[in-house]
Amino acid sequence: MCGITGWASFNHDARTQAPVIEAMTATLTPRGPDAGGTWLGERAAIGHRRLAVIDLTGGVQPMTDRPHEPDIVLSYSGEIYNHHALRTELRNRGHHFRTRSDTEVVLHAYAEWGEAVAEHLDGMFAFAVWDEREQRLLLVRDRLGVKPLFWAAVNGGLAFASEPKALFAHPEIRPCVDADGLREAYSLLFNTGPTVWAGVREVEPGGLLVLDRNGIRERRYWQLEAETHADDQDATIERIRELVGAAARSQLEADVPLCSLLSGGLDSTVLTALLSDELRLREGPGARIRSYAVDYSDQAAQFTGDVLRTGHDTPFATEAGAFIGTDHSTVVLDPLALLDPEHRKAVVVARDSPIGVGDMDTSLYLLFGEIRQHSTVALSGEAADEVFGGYPWFHSPKALAAGTFPWLLVTGDEAAMPLNPELDLRIGEFRDDTYHSALAAVPHVEGETPAEHRQREMQHLSLTRWLRQLLHRKDRLSMAQGLEVRVPYCDHRLIEYAFNTPWALKSYDRREKSLLRATGAGLAPESVLWRPKNHYPATHHPDYNRGLQNMARDALVSEQVRTLADETLIKPCLDTPPDQLEWGHRLRLERVVDLALWLDHYQPELAL
C-alpha cells in the first residue's frame, strides 16, 4: 500500500519542477513511510511513497520498464491478488521479470494490454501510468473504489494524487470551497466524482481516465449489472461459501506481519475464522493469527444502547477469538483521549474533509496506531452488510417505502451539521434530484416482483454510495498510521453474485445476512452467529460529552465557522446536560469541532 502523485502537462517542461513533485510526494509520507521516489520527464512528473508489503527490496517505485529513457513509468498503490497467475500468463507471452512484486506485474500487464489492463486485475488499486511513446497519462481505480484517486486540472494537463493534500502542494491548485462542494459534503449522498474541494474530482470506482494531446477522456471498465439468478438455496449457499473463502485466502499473502480486525460481529468472525484455517493449512496446526478489537474504559459500566448499537462488543469478540484460536487483543481507549486536539486534528487532516463521525473516527485512528506497532496489514469485514443485507433499512417497511436514501432515516438531519440558511444551498432539492438519478442508474431484470425490485435498489444504493464513504474512512485513517487494511468482502465476483441473488434467498431465515450466517456455520460461536447487527462502538462517558461541548463552544468563536454553521440549531446541543446528550445531537457537535479544525488547517478560500 502506498501513496501516488504527479502530473502531466503539454504546456510545460516538468524536468525543471523537481521541488514541486518532491513537495507533493512528501505530503503522502504517512501512506508510505518506508521509501519514496520521483521521476521527471519532459511532459510528466511522477511521485511515490511506499509501504512495503510484498517483495520488500524489489518493489521500488516509480517503476520503469527500463532504467534509462523508459517508455513506461508506473506509480501504483494497492494489492493485486491474482498477480501470481498474471505473472505466469505474461511470462508465457514473452515478458521477463526482475522482482517478485505485484507492482512489476502491473507494469508488464500495461505493456501487454494497454488501457485494458484494469480488466485483468483482481484487487484493490489505484495507479498512474505515463506512456512516453504515446505521450499519454492513464489513471485507473479499482472496481469498488477501495483505494482513493483524485485529480485536478493544471495548465496543459492535470495533476493526480491519492489524497487532495498532495494536489495542494502543486502551485496551480489551491484549497477552495464553493457552494457545490458544501452541498456535496453535507448532503451525505456520497456522490463519486465531485468533492468538497472546488476543481478536485475523484476517478470513479471501476473507472479510468486518459489524458493525451486530444484532452481528457473518462470511462467505466466495470459496474454492477443485473442478471437472472438460477441457483437454488443450497447451491447459492455453497457458491457464497466458495466465493467468501476464495476472497479470504487470496488476501492472506504478505511479507510483513498480518492480523485481523475482530469485533465479535458475524462479518469479522467468519472472515477471521477463514483466515485462521488457511493460515494453519499453510504454516501448520500451531499457527495463530493475531486479532484485534477496540473498547473504551467506560464501556462495560456505562454502555447505553442507541439507534446504531444494541450491545457491548468486547465479550463477543473475546468469545470469538477463543473459539477460533486467535492471538486476540482488545485495545482499550480512554474516552478523554478522544478529545485530544492533536488526535482530532490528525484525523481531520487524514480525511482532507470536515465530514466524519467524530469520536468513532478518532478511536479508529488510535486503534490503527496501536495495531501498527505489531502488524503492517490488517483484514477487515467491511462491506458484508452491503453485500448480504445487514443494515436495518433492508428490513424496515418505513425505509423501504421512503422516497429517499435509506441512511438519511438513520442519520437524519439532526446528525448533520446544520448549515447557515443564508447560504441557500437547497440541500433538500439536491437530495431529491440525486435520489431520482441514483434510482435511474440501478439495473434490473425482467419479471422482478415489486419487493425484489425495491431490494435491488436498496442494495445498489448501499454498494455504490454508502459503502464508498466507509471505504474512504477506513483507507484514510489506516494509511495515516501506515497500516494497510484489506477488505475481502469487496471481492467483485462475490459482489456480482450476491447482487443478483434474490432477496428471498438473502433473508431465507427471516434475519439479516442469512447467506453469510449459513457460510459461518461451524466457524463461529452460536452467540455470534445469531447476534443482531451492531455498529462500530462509541463512548458513552458523560465527561466526553462535556469536553465535546466545550470544544464546540470554542469552535463557534471562529468567524468562518459561524459563516457556515447555523448557531441557533447548535446552541441547544451545548446546553443539554452531558449525560442526556442524544447521539444525533452529539454528532452535530462533533462536526462543528471538525469544521473548525479543517478550516484552521487548510485555510481554504470560501467562494460562496
XYZ file of N, CA and C in Angstrom, residues 133-225:
279
model
N 5.950 6.840 -25.083
C 5.795 6.663 -26.527
C 4.527 7.340 -27.022
N 3.447 7.111 -26.305
C 2.146 7.640 -26.709
C 1.894 9.044 -26.185
N 2.787 9.511 -25.282
C 2.558 10.809 -24.630
C 1.158 10.816 -24.000
N 0.953 9.829 -23.122
C -0.373 9.602 -22.563
C -0.272 9.247 -21.081
N -1.162 9.841 -20.293
C -1.284 9.509 -18.877
C -2.555 8.701 -18.669
N -2.430 7.573 -17.976
C -3.568 6.720 -17.652
C -3.716 6.648 -16.143
N -4.908 6.948 -15.637
C -5.239 6.783 -14.222
C -6.295 5.688 -14.107
N -6.103 4.755 -13.168
C -7.008 3.619 -13.017
C -7.320 3.422 -11.538
N -8.597 3.120 -11.249
C -9.030 2.871 -9.871
C -9.777 1.548 -9.800
N -9.652 0.841 -8.682
C -10.267 -0.480 -8.558
C -11.791 -0.414 -8.608
N -12.417 -1.559 -8.744
C -13.837 -1.637 -9.069
C -14.747 -1.028 -8.007
N -14.411 -1.220 -6.734
C -15.263 -0.730 -5.660
C -14.798 0.606 -5.097
N -13.629 1.076 -5.538
C -13.117 2.326 -5.000
C -12.491 2.168 -3.623
N -11.896 1.013 -3.354
C -11.230 0.795 -2.068
C -10.075 1.769 -1.914
N -9.320 1.963 -2.985
C -8.184 2.888 -2.956
C -8.579 4.218 -3.597
N -8.223 5.324 -2.977
C -8.632 6.632 -3.482
C -7.739 7.129 -4.614
N -8.305 7.971 -5.471
C -7.532 8.595 -6.548
C -8.235 9.880 -6.970
N -7.554 11.020 -6.757
C -8.110 12.340 -7.032
C -7.326 13.007 -8.162
N -7.978 13.982 -8.813
C -7.273 14.734 -9.855
C -7.844 16.139 -9.967
N -7.055 17.018 -10.548
C -7.468 18.402 -10.784
C -6.735 18.920 -12.014
N -7.359 19.827 -12.719
C -6.769 20.388 -13.936
C -5.616 21.320 -13.590
N -4.569 21.276 -14.421
C -3.494 22.262 -14.394
C -3.284 22.746 -15.827
N -2.494 23.764 -15.984
C -2.250 24.337 -17.304
C -1.689 23.273 -18.247
N -2.457 22.932 -19.275
C -1.991 21.978 -20.276
C -2.148 20.527 -19.890
N -2.857 20.240 -18.773
C -2.981 18.845 -18.379
C -3.702 18.686 -17.064
N -3.240 17.733 -16.241
C -3.862 17.500 -14.949
C -2.836 16.964 -13.962
N -3.165 17.147 -12.671
C -2.395 16.559 -11.583
C -3.262 15.514 -10.901
N -2.615 14.523 -10.268
C -3.342 13.441 -9.607
C -2.669 13.125 -8.277
N -3.427 12.464 -7.396
C -2.860 12.089 -6.099
C -3.792 11.149 -5.368
N -3.220 10.385 -4.444
C -4.019 9.538 -3.569
C -4.873 10.359 -2.619
N -4.430 11.576 -2.290
C -5.158 12.433 -1.369
C -5.092 13.873 -1.866
N -6.147 14.658 -1.631
C -6.140 16.053 -2.094
C -4.993 16.877 -1.550
N -4.516 16.571 -0.347
C -3.446 17.384 0.234
C -2.212 17.425 -0.668
N -1.977 16.339 -1.404
C -0.835 16.329 -2.318
C -1.072 17.270 -3.495
N -2.304 17.364 -3.958
C -2.619 18.291 -5.044
C -2.365 19.732 -4.617
N -2.648 20.031 -3.348
C -2.493 21.412 -2.882
C -1.032 21.827 -2.762
N -0.109 20.867 -2.881
C 1.314 21.206 -2.919
C 1.760 21.627 -4.311
N 0.854 21.498 -5.295
C 1.140 21.981 -6.656
C 0.791 23.468 -6.718
N 1.646 24.295 -7.279
C 1.418 25.745 -7.228
C 0.160 26.227 -7.946
N -0.403 25.425 -8.849
C -1.603 25.857 -9.570
C -2.902 25.425 -8.892
N -2.819 24.671 -7.813
C -4.034 24.128 -7.181
C -4.086 24.607 -5.736
N -5.100 25.371 -5.415
C -5.263 25.891 -4.066
C -6.541 25.343 -3.442
N -6.556 25.148 -2.116
C -7.785 24.690 -1.469
C -8.872 25.748 -1.519
N -9.957 25.408 -2.152
C -11.073 26.335 -2.319
C -12.376 25.553 -2.158
N -13.330 26.147 -1.461
C -14.628 25.506 -1.234
C -15.717 26.439 -1.725
N -16.602 25.910 -2.553
C -17.724 26.712 -3.028
C -19.043 26.063 -2.578
N -20.146 26.637 -3.013
C -21.453 26.132 -2.589
C -21.676 24.695 -3.047
N -21.203 24.352 -4.241
C -21.364 22.981 -4.733
C -20.630 21.994 -3.833
N -19.429 22.372 -3.391
C -18.656 21.491 -2.525
C -19.314 21.275 -1.176
N -19.834 22.356 -0.594
C -20.543 22.217 0.684
C -21.778 21.337 0.525
N -22.464 21.525 -0.577
C -23.672 20.731 -0.826
C -23.318 19.243 -0.946
N -22.239 18.955 -1.660
C -21.801 17.572 -1.804
C -21.443 16.972 -0.445
N -20.707 17.734 0.358
C -20.211 17.200 1.622
C -21.326 16.979 2.628
N -22.189 17.976 2.783
C -23.138 17.940 3.882
C -24.495 17.343 3.520
N -24.697 17.010 2.264
C -25.938 16.317 1.905
C -25.891 14.843 2.283
N -24.665 14.298 2.487
C -24.473 12.901 2.887
C -25.011 11.918 1.851
N -24.812 12.257 0.573
C -25.270 11.385 -0.512
C -24.137 10.559 -1.104
N -22.885 10.962 -0.830
C -21.709 10.196 -1.198
C -21.600 9.978 -2.705
N -21.803 11.057 -3.444
C -21.524 11.015 -4.877
C -20.037 10.768 -5.089
N -19.697 10.086 -6.155
C -18.301 9.926 -6.529
C -18.055 10.736 -7.791
N -17.016 11.502 -7.766
C -16.692 12.450 -8.824
C -16.390 13.773 -8.174
N -17.389 14.601 -7.921
C -17.149 15.872 -7.243
C -16.787 15.653 -5.776
N -16.045 16.600 -5.209
C -15.632 16.528 -3.807
C -15.981 17.842 -3.124
N -15.647 17.939 -1.851
C -15.865 19.195 -1.131
C -14.994 20.309 -1.698
N -13.897 19.952 -2.361
C -12.943 20.925 -2.890
C -13.319 21.328 -4.314
N -13.410 22.608 -4.557
C -13.699 23.111 -5.905
C -12.582 22.709 -6.861
N -12.958 22.084 -7.981
C -11.988 21.711 -9.001
C -11.281 20.396 -8.771
N -11.504 19.759 -7.631
C -10.874 18.470 -7.328
C -11.927 17.378 -7.480
N -11.615 16.362 -8.264
C -12.548 15.276 -8.532
C -11.898 13.928 -8.226
N -12.742 12.913 -8.053
C -12.286 11.538 -7.909
C -12.397 10.813 -9.247
N -11.458 9.919 -9.499
C -11.665 8.930 -10.555
C -12.741 7.972 -10.047
N -13.721 7.662 -10.885
C -14.829 6.799 -10.485
C -14.327 5.408 -10.088
N -14.919 4.783 -9.053
C -14.649 3.360 -8.829
C -14.982 2.564 -10.091
N -14.110 1.625 -10.422
C -14.312 0.881 -11.660
C -14.115 1.737 -12.877
N -13.364 2.818 -12.738
C -13.194 3.760 -13.836
C -11.741 4.039 -14.158
N -11.535 4.649 -15.303
C -10.202 5.090 -15.701
C -10.308 6.433 -16.396
N -9.198 7.123 -16.411
C -9.100 8.435 -17.051
C -7.851 8.448 -17.923
N -7.987 8.981 -19.122
C -6.868 9.092 -20.056
C -6.668 10.561 -20.408
N -5.433 11.019 -20.279
C -5.050 12.358 -20.742
C -4.029 12.204 -21.855
N -4.318 12.813 -23.015
C -3.331 12.908 -24.083
C -3.512 14.250 -24.774
N -2.907 14.434 -25.904
C -2.971 15.745 -26.575
C -4.373 16.063 -27.100
N -5.243 15.072 -27.111
C -6.632 15.317 -27.523
C -7.523 15.726 -26.359
N -6.974 15.725 -25.139
C -7.750 16.131 -23.978
C -7.919 15.004 -22.975
N -8.987 15.092 -22.190
C -9.272 14.132 -21.122
C -10.470 13.274 -21.516
N -10.324 11.977 -21.286
C -11.408 11.035 -21.566
C -11.572 10.110 -20.366
N -12.811 9.944 -19.901
C -13.098 9.039 -18.789
C -14.059 7.957 -19.248
N -13.922 6.754 -18.658
C -14.885 5.681 -18.924
C -14.873 4.688 -17.770
N -15.955 3.941 -17.656
C -16.050 2.873 -16.676
C -15.667 1.549 -17.338
N -14.814 0.772 -16.687
C -14.499 -0.555 -17.197
C -15.258 -1.641 -16.425
N -15.932 -1.239 -15.316
C -16.718 -2.196 -14.539
C -17.849 -1.472 -13.831
N -18.998 -2.101 -13.760
C -20.090 -1.625 -12.934
C -21.043 -2.799 -12.697
N -21.878 -2.676 -11.681
C -22.825 -3.730 -11.367
C -23.832 -3.891 -12.495
N -24.134 -5.133 -12.857
C -25.124 -5.430 -13.870
C -26.115 -6.450 -13.319
